[in-house]
Amino acid sequence: MSRPAPLDFLIDQSRKARDSAGRLLAEERQTREQTSGQLETLQRYRREYSERLHLAMTQGISTATLDDYNRFIRSLDNAIERARAVLAQQQERVDASSEHWRQRQRELSSFSALESRRTQQEQLREQRRERLQADEMTQNLLARRPQAGGQNPF
């Protein structure tokens, strides 16, 4: 007995939706990692420039150079804050994509469970049909058998 086409279609579409959600989740995670790497790079630059400023101050620097260092460090601080905000937004996208994938996976699991139950029911029906056929064949054979003096052949 073949499977009903609507269930096959639902399972196929559900699998495609789950796979698509998985690809999107992987992309979002990759973007999060890139964003995190950019933030780390900015933080490293800030540490390096702060160390340079500290070293320059111990050796003596002009007010203009000090202002330049401070202005650049402030611009790095602003860039770090923007990168943190972008990273937080990206994490929210990762979380949403992850939940979307989990929903698609649950949906696929539900359809698969329906398919499994349907397959089990088909197998039970087939076993019953085979038992009925075997019983019928046995009854037919017994009915065709000549009776031996009224004795029970068993």
C-alpha positions as a printed NumPy array, in Angstrom:
array([[  0.   ,   0.   ,   0.   ],
       [  1.44 ,   3.37 ,  -0.942],
       [  1.624,   6.363,   1.346],
       [ -0.883,   9.165,   0.998],
       [  0.521,  11.917,  -1.226],
       [ -0.509,  14.793,   1.096],
       [  1.582,  13.429,   3.983],
       [  4.574,  12.912,   1.68 ],
       [  4.175,  16.457,   0.441],
       [  3.964,  17.85 ,   3.977],
       [  7.035,  15.916,   5.078],
       [  8.992,  17.047,   2.014],
       [  7.988,  20.69 ,   2.485],
       [  8.693,  20.511,   6.203],
       [ 12.133,  19.028,   5.573],
       [ 12.909,  21.779,   3.049],
       [ 11.743,  24.463,   5.499],
       [ 13.871,  22.954,   8.28 ],
       [ 16.926,  22.751,   6.004],
       [ 16.418,  26.337,   4.849],
       [ 16.102,  27.489,   8.469],
       [ 19.298,  25.583,   9.265],
       [ 21.195,  27.326,   6.471],
       [ 19.932,  30.713,   7.678],
       [ 20.964,  29.868,  11.244],
       [ 24.454,  28.923,  10.057],
       [ 24.737,  32.215,   8.146],
       [ 23.569,  34.216,  11.161],
       [ 26.086,  32.435,  13.392],
       [ 28.87 ,  33.1  ,  10.905],
       [ 27.924,  36.774,  10.765],
       [ 27.899,  36.888,  14.586],
       [ 31.418,  35.413,  14.659],
       [ 32.637,  37.991,  12.124],
       [ 31.05 ,  40.798,  14.124],
       [ 32.608,  39.448,  17.302],
       [ 35.986,  39.335,  15.571],
       [ 35.623,  42.949,  14.473],
       [ 34.777,  43.977,  18.032],
       [ 37.82 ,  42.139,  19.359],
       [ 40.002,  43.86 ,  16.755],
       [ 38.69 ,  47.283,  17.783],
       [ 39.272,  46.476,  21.458],
       [ 42.813,  45.32 ,  20.69 ],
       [ 43.507,  48.568,  18.765],
       [ 42.194,  50.575,  21.684],
       [ 44.461,  48.736,  24.134],
       [ 47.463,  49.234,  21.831],
       [ 46.801,  52.951,  21.401],
       [ 46.206,  53.381,  25.129],
       [ 49.548,  51.691,  25.77 ],
       [ 51.202,  53.94 ,  23.168],
       [ 49.661,  56.993,  24.781],
       [ 50.842,  55.894,  28.215],
       [ 54.352,  55.303,  26.878],
       [ 54.354,  58.648,  25.035],
       [ 53.19 ,  60.438,  28.168],
       [ 56.028,  58.931,  30.22 ],
       [ 58.481,  60.222,  27.618],
       [ 56.78 ,  63.588,  27.261],
       [ 54.494,  64.642,  24.407],
       [ 53.024,  67.846,  23.102],
       [ 49.477,  68.921,  23.884],
       [ 48.519,  68.578,  20.204],
       [ 49.784,  64.988,  20.109],
       [ 47.957,  64.226,  23.351],
       [ 44.757,  65.65 ,  21.853],
       [ 45.246,  63.546,  18.727],
       [ 45.679,  60.38 ,  20.794],
       [ 42.629,  61.183,  22.92 ],
       [ 40.503,  61.993,  19.865],
       [ 41.52 ,  58.732,  18.196],
       [ 40.888,  56.695,  21.357],
       [ 37.441,  58.341,  21.691],
       [ 36.661,  57.41 ,  18.077],
       [ 37.724,  53.832,  18.87 ],
       [ 35.485,  53.89 ,  21.965],
       [ 32.563,  55.02 ,  19.793],
       [ 33.313,  52.319,  17.239],
       [ 33.518,  49.73 ,  20.033],
       [ 30.11 ,  50.801,  21.372],
       [ 28.588,  50.572,  17.872],
       [ 30.19 ,  47.157,  17.368],
       [ 28.772,  45.962,  20.701],
       [ 25.312,  47.13 ,  19.651],
       [ 25.656,  45.376,  16.283],
       [ 26.858,  42.227,  18.039],
       [ 23.861,  42.317,  20.401],
       [ 21.502,  42.714,  17.419],
       [ 23.241,  39.881,  15.625],
       [ 22.901,  37.658,  18.69 ],
       [ 19.169,  38.418,  18.688],
       [ 19.016,  37.316,  15.023],
       [ 20.907,  34.135,  15.907],
       [ 18.479,  33.436,  18.757],
       [ 15.451,  34.061,  16.512],
       [ 16.904,  31.88 ,  13.749],
       [ 17.656,  29.158,  16.251],
       [ 14.074,  29.209,  17.527],
       [ 12.763,  29.181,  13.951],
       [ 14.909,  26.124,  13.178],
       [ 13.679,  24.367,  16.331],
       [ 10.059,  25.055,  15.31 ],
       [ 10.672,  23.629,  11.834],
       [ 12.374,  20.59 ,  13.401],
       [  9.411,  20.004,  15.737],
       [  7.048,  20.28 ,  12.782],
       [  9.056,  17.748,  10.803],
       [  9.182,  15.427,  13.803],
       [  5.409,  15.644,  14.141],
       [  4.862,  14.744,  10.501],
       [  7.407,  11.949,  10.76 ],
       [  5.589,  10.58 ,  13.802],
       [  2.331,  10.619,  11.826],
       [  4.047,   8.782,   9.007],
       [  5.471,   6.217,  11.424],
       [  2.049,   5.616,  12.981],
       [  0.478,   5.275,   9.559],
       [  3.156,   2.786,   8.501],
       [  2.586,   0.746,  11.678],
       [ -1.163,   0.727,  11.047],
       [ -0.563,  -0.413,   7.461],
       [  1.677,  -3.207,   8.699],
       [ -0.961,  -4.324,  11.215],
       [ -3.646,  -4.318,   8.522],
       [ -1.38 ,  -6.348,   6.24 ],
       [ -0.644,  -8.856,   9.007],
       [ -4.367,  -9.228,   9.724],
       [ -5.098,  -9.697,   6.03 ],
       [ -2.386, -12.363,   5.775],
       [ -3.74 , -14.133,   8.884],
       [ -7.246, -14.092,   7.454],
       [ -5.992, -15.513,   4.162],
       [ -4.042, -18.22 ,   5.97 ],
       [ -7.078, -19.074,   8.126],
       [ -9.308, -19.195,   5.062],
       [ -6.854, -21.455,   3.217],
       [ -6.674, -23.757,   6.241],
       [-10.46 , -23.912,   6.497],
       [-10.746, -24.638,   2.776],
       [ -8.182, -27.449,   3.03 ],
       [ -9.972, -28.937,   6.026],
       [-13.335, -28.668,   4.281],
       [-12.03 , -30.529,   1.191],
       [-10.448, -33.288,   3.211],
       [-12.451, -36.49 ,   3.331],
       [-13.605, -37.409,   6.733],
       [-11.869, -40.582,   7.928],
       [-14.558, -42.59 ,   9.647],
       [-15.735, -39.67 ,  11.666],
       [-12.401, -39.446,  13.404],
       [-10.796, -36.195,  14.129],
       [ -7.671, -35.865,  11.934],
       [ -5.917, -33.942,  14.697]])
